[in-house]
Coordinates of C-alpha atoms and ligand atoms in Angstrom, one line a residue:
X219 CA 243.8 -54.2 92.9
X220 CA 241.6 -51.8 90.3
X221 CA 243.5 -53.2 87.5
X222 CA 243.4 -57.2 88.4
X223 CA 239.9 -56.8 88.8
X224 CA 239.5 -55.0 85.3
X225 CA 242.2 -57.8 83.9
X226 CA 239.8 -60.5 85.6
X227 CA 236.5 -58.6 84.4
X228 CA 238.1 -58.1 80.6
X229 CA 239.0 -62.1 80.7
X230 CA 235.2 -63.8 81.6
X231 CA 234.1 -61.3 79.1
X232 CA 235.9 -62.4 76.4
X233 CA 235.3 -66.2 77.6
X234 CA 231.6 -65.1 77.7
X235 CA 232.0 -63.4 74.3
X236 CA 233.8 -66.0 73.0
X237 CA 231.5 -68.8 74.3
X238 CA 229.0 -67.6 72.8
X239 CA 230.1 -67.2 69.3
X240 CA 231.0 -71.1 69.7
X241 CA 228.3 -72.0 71.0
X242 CA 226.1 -70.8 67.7
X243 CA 225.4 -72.8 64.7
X244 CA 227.1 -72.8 61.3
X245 CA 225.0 -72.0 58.6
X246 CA 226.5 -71.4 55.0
X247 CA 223.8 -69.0 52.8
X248 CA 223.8 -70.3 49.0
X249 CA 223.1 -67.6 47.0
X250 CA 221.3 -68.3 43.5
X251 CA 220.0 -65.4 42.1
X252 CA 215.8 -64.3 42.0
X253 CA 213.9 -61.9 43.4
X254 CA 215.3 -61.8 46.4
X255 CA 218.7 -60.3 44.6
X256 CA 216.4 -58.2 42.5
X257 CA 216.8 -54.4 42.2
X258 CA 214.3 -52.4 41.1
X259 CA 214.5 -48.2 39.5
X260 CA 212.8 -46.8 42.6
X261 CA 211.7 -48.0 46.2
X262 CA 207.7 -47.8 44.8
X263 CA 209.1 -50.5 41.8
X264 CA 207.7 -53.9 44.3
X265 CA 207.1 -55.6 40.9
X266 CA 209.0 -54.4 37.9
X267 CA 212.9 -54.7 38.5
X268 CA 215.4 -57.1 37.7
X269 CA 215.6 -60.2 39.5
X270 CA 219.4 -61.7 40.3
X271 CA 221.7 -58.4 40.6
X272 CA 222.4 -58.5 44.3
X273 CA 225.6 -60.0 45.4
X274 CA 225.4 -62.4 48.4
X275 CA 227.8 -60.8 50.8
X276 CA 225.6 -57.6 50.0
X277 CA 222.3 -59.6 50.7
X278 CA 223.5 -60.9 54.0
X279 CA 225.0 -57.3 55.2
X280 CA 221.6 -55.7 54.5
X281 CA 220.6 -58.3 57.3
X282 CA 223.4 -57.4 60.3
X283 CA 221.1 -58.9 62.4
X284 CA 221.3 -62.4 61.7
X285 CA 225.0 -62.5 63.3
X286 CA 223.1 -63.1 66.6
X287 CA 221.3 -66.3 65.1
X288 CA 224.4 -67.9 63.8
X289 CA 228.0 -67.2 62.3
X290 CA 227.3 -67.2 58.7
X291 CA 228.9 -67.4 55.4
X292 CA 227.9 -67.0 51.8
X293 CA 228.8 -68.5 48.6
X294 CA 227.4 -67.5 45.0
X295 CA 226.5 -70.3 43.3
X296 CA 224.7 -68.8 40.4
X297 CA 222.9 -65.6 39.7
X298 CA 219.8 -66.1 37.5
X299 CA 216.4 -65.8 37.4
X300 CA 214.7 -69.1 38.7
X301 CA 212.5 -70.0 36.0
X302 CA 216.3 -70.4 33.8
X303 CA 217.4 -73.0 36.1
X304 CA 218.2 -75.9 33.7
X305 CA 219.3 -79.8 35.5
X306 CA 222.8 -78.5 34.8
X307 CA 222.4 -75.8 37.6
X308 CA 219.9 -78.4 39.5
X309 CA 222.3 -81.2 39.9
X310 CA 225.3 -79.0 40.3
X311 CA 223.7 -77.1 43.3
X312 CA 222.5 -80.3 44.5
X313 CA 225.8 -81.5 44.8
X314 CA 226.9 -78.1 46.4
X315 CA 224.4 -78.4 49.1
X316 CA 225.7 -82.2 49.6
X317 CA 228.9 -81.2 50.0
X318 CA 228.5 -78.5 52.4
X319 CA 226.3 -81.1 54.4
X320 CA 228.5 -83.9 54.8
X321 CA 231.0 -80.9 56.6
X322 CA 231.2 -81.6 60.0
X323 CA 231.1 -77.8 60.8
X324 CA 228.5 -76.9 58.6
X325 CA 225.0 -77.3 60.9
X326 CA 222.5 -75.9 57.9
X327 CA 222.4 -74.6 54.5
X328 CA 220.2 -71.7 53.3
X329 CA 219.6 -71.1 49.6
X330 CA 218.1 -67.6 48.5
X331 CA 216.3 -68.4 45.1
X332 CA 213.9 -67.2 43.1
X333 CA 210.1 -67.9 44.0
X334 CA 209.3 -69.0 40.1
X335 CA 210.8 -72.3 40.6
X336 CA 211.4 -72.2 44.1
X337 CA 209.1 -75.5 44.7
X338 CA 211.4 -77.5 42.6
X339 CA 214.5 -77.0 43.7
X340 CA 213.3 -77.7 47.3
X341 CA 211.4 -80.9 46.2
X342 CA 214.8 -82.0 44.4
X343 CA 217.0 -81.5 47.1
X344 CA 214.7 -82.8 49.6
X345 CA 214.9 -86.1 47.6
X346 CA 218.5 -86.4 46.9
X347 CA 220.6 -85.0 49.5
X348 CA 221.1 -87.5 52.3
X349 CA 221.1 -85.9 55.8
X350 CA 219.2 -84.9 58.7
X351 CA 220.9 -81.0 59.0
X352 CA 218.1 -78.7 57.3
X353 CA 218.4 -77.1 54.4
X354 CA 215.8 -74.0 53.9
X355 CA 215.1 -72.4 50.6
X356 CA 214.0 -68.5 50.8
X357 CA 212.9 -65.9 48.1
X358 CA 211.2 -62.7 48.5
X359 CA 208.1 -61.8 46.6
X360 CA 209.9 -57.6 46.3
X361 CA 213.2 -57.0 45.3
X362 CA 215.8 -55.8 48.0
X363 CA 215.2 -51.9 47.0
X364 CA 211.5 -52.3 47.2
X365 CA 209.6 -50.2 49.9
X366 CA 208.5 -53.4 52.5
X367 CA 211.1 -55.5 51.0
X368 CA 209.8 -59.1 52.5
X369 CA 213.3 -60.7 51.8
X370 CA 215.8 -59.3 54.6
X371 CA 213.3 -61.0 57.5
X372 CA 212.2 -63.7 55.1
X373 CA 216.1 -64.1 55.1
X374 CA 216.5 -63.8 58.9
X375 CA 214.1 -66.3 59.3
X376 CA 215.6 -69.0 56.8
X377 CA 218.8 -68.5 59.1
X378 CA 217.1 -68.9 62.5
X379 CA 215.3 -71.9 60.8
X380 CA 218.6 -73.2 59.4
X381 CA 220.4 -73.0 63.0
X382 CA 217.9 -74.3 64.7
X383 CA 218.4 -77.6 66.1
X384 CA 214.5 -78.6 66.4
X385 CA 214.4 -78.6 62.7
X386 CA 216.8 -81.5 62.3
X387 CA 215.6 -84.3 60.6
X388 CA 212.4 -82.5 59.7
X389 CA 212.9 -82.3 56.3
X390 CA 213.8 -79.9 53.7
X391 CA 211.7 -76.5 53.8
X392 CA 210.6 -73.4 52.4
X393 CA 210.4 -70.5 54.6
X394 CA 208.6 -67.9 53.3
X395 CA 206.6 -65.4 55.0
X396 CA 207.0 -66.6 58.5
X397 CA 206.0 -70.0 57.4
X398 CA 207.7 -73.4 57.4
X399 CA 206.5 -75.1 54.4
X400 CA 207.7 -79.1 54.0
X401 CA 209.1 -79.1 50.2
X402 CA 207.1 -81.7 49.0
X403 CA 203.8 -79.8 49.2
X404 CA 203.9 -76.3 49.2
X405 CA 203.8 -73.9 45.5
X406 CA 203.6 -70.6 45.0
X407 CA 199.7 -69.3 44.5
X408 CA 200.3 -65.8 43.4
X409 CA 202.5 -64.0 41.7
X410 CA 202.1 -60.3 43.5
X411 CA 201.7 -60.5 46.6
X412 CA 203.8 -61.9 49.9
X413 CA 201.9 -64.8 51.0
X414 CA 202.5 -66.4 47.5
X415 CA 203.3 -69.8 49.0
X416 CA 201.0 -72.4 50.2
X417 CA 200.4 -76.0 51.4
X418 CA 197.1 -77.5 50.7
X419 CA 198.1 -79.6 54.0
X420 CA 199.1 -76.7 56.2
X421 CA 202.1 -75.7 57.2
X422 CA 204.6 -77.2 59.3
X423 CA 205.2 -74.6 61.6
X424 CA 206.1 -70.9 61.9
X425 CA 208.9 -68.8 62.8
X426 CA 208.4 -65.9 64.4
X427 CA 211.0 -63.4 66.2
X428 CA 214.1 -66.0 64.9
X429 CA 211.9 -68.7 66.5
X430 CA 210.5 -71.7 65.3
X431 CA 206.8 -73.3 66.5
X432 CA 206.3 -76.3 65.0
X433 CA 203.0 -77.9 64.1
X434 CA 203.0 -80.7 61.8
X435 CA 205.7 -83.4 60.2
X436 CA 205.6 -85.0 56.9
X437 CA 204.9 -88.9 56.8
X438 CA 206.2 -89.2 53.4
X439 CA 210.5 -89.9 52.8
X440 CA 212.6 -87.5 52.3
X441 CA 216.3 -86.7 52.5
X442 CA 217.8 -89.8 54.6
X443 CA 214.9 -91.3 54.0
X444 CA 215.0 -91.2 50.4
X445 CA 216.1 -94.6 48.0
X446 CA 217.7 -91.3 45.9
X447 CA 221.0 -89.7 46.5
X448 CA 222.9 -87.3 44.7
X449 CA 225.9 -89.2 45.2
X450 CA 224.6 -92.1 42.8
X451 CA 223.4 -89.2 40.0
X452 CA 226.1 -89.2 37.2
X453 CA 226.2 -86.3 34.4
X454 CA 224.3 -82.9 33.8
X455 CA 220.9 -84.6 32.4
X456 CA 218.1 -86.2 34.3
X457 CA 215.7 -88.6 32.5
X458 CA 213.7 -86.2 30.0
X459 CA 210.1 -85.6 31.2
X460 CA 207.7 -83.0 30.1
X461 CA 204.3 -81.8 31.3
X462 CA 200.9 -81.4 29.4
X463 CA 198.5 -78.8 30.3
X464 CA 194.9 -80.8 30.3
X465 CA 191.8 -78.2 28.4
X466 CA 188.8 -79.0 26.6
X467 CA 189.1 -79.3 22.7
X468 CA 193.1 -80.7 23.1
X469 CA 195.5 -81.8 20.3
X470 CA 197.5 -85.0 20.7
X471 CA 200.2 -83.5 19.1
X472 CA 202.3 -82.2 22.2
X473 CA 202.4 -85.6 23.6
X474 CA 203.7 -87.2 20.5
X475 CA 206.2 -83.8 19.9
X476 CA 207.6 -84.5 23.4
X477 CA 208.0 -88.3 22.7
X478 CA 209.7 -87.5 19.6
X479 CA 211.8 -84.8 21.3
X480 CA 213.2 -87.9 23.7
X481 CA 210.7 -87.8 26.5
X482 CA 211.0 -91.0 29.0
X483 CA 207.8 -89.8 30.7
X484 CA 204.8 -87.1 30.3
X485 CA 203.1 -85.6 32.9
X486 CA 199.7 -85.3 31.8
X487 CA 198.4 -82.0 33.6
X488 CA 194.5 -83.2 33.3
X489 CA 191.4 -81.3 34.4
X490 CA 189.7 -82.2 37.8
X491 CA 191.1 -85.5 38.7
X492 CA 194.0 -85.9 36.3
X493 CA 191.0 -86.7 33.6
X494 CA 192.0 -87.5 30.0
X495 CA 189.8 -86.5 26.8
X496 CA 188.8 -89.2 24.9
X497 CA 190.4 -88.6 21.6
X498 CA 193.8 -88.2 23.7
X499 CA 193.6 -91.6 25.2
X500 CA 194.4 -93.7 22.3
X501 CA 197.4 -91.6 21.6
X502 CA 198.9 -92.2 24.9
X503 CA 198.1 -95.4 24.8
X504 CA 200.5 -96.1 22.0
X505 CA 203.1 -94.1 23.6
X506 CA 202.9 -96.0 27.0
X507 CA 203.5 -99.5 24.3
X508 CA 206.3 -97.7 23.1
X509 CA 208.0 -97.0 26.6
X510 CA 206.9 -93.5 27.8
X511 CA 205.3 -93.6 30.9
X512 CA 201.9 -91.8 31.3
X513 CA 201.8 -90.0 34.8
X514 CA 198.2 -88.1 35.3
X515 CA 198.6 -84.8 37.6
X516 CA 196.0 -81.7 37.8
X517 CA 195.9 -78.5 36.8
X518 CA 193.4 -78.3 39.9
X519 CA 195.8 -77.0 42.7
X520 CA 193.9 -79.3 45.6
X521 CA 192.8 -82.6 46.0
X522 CA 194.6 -85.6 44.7
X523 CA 194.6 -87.9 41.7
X524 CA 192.7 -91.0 42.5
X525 CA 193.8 -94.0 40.8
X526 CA 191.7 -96.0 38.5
X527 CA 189.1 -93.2 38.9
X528 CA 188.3 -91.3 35.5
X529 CA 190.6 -93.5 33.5
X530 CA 191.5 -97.5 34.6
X531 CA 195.1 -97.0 34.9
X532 CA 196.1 -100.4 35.8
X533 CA 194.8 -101.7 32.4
X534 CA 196.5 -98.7 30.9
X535 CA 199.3 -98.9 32.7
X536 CA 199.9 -95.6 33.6
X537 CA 200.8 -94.0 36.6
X538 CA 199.0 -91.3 39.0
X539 CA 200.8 -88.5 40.5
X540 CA 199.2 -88.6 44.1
X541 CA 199.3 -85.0 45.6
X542 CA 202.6 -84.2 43.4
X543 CA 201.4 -81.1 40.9
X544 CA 202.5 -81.3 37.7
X545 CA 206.3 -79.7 38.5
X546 CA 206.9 -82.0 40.8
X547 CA 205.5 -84.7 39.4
X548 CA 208.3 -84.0 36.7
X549 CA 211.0 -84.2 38.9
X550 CA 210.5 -87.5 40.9
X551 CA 209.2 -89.2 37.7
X552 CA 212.7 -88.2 36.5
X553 CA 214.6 -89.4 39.4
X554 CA 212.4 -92.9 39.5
X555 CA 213.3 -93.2 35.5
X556 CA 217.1 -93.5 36.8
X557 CA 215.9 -96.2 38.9
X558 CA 213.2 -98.7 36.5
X559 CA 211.2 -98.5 33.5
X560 CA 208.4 -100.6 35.6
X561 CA 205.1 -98.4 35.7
X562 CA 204.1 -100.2 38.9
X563 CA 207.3 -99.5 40.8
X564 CA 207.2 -96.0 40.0
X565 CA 203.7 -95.6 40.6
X566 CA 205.3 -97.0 44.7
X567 CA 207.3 -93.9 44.6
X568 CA 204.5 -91.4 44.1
X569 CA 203.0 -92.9 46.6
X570 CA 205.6 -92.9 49.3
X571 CA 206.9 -89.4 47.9
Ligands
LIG728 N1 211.2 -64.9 37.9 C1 212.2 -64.6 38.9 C2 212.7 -65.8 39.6 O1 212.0 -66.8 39.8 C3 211.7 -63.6 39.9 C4 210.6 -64.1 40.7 C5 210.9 -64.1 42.2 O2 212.0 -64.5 42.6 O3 209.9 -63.9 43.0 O4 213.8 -65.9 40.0

């Protein structure tokens, strides 16, 4: 009798146990290298170490607890320092996240990456990958042997976020510090310190104890929303386009360099509203007759770009940025130039962008 009821016990455990292992999500951790993977001499090193050294399996055992949030698995997919990301490792992660999308057991992606250029490659995926199954980018401001490492919850919470149903078709995001950030418009602030990232528009939400609050949505397209897809993206190159950094007393000459170089567009990183000094204008001017579109961003972190304000860009023919900074800017102006050459049509995209 003591034994069928310890047979019976043992069995709805193990259909509990079991259960309950099914019933979690799938989320498959992308490991690129950063901060993140850093490794520092000492645990009082938070900001001199070297960044991309930390294995993934390593990264995700320092973090047993995320087993409970879903049954993950990791995969290397480069190990660099973020700022060396080139649109060879862009495009081929972009196509590594598709793929592990479009699998039917694979409920959400995270991809640890370095903060430098962490913005970008969440702006890019969130433009090309078609699906409605998030994908979270995560960083850490210390490296892993740091005392206060951020990354190990920053990492839990990218997991909880990536399992959690309630943050389908939401977008892609960046979690860092116990925000949810939509990619489009969040960037790192500062470079020392954990809350480096920040939305001019808020966040969307917040996760807190492997749980997400949400707050706001994005009204702009992204992922199946998007008119780009991965899929349709051939090669290792994107369209060449190169930014400007706007000061007083400027040269043309890094405009026409960049033209020269190959440039199909320059993002022209004015002052205050995208403005351009007047012995510049002439010079791209001639450029835009020659082809190279003329986007105007902003150094100024805030605010927007106002068309036809400052400069009269419909008699110029150039195009304004919106909200976009200057590094994001770069990458949908890239993605439009595999679409048209028609300033007008890719001034549409910044807008719905
Ligand atoms: N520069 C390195 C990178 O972007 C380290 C910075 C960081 O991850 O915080 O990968």
């Amino acid at each position: 009798m003591m034994k069928k009821t310890l047979t019976a016990l043992t069995l709805s455990l193990g259909l509990v146990l079991s259960f309950s292992s099914y019933a979690k999500n799938n989320v498959v951790v992308v490991a690129t290298g950063g901060t993140i993977a850093g490794a520092g001499a000492s645990s009082t090193n938070s900001a001199t170490y070297t960044a991309a050294k930390v294995p993934v399996d390593d990264l995700l055992n320092a973090v047993p607890q995320i087993k409970d949030l879903a049954n993950v698995r990791g995969v290397q997919a480069l190990q660099v320092a973020s700022e060396s990301i080139t649109d060879k490792e862009l495009l081929s992660l972009a196509r590594q996240v598709n793929d592990l999308v479009k699998k039917p057991d694979v409920n959400g992606v995270v991809i640890t990456h370095g903060t430098d250029t962490l913005e970008e490659t969440a702006f890019f995926l969130n433009l090309v990958v078609h699906t409605d199954k998030p994908i979270v980018l995560v960083g850490s401001m210390r490296p892993s042997t740091a005392l206060s490492a951020d990354g190990p919850l920053n990492l839990y919470s990218a997991v909880a976020l990536a399992a959690d149903d309630s943050a389908k078709g939401k977008g892609t995001f960046i979690l860092m510090n116990d925000s949810i950030f939509a990619a489009r418009d969040v960037s790192k602030t500062i470079n020392l310190h954990t809350n480096a990232f920040v939305s001019q528009w808020g966040a969307l939400g917040t996760l807190i104890e492997g749980k997400s609050y949400w707050f706001r949505q994005s009204v702009k397209r992204f992922n199946n929303r998007s008119e780009f897809n991965i899929e349709n993206i051939k090669g290792d190159a994107l369209p060449l386009v190169q930014i400007v950094y706007g000061s007083g007393n400027m040269l043309p000459d890094a405009y026409t360099a960049y033209a020269k170089a190959g440039a199909k567009a320059i993002i022209h990183a004015g002052t205050g509203n995208g403005s351009v000094a007047k012995n510049i204008v002439p010079t791209l001017n001639q450029l835009q007759q020659q082809g190279v579109q003329i986007i105007r961003s902003s150094r100024v972190p805030q605010g927007f770009v106002l068309r036809n304000a400052e400069q009269p860009d419909d008699k110029y023919g150039w195009v304004v940025a919106h909200d976009l900074n200057p590094q994001k800017a770069k990458l949908l102006a890239a993605l439009a130039l595999t679409k048209t050459k028609d300033a007008k049509e890719i001034q549409r995209m910044f807008w719905e962008y």
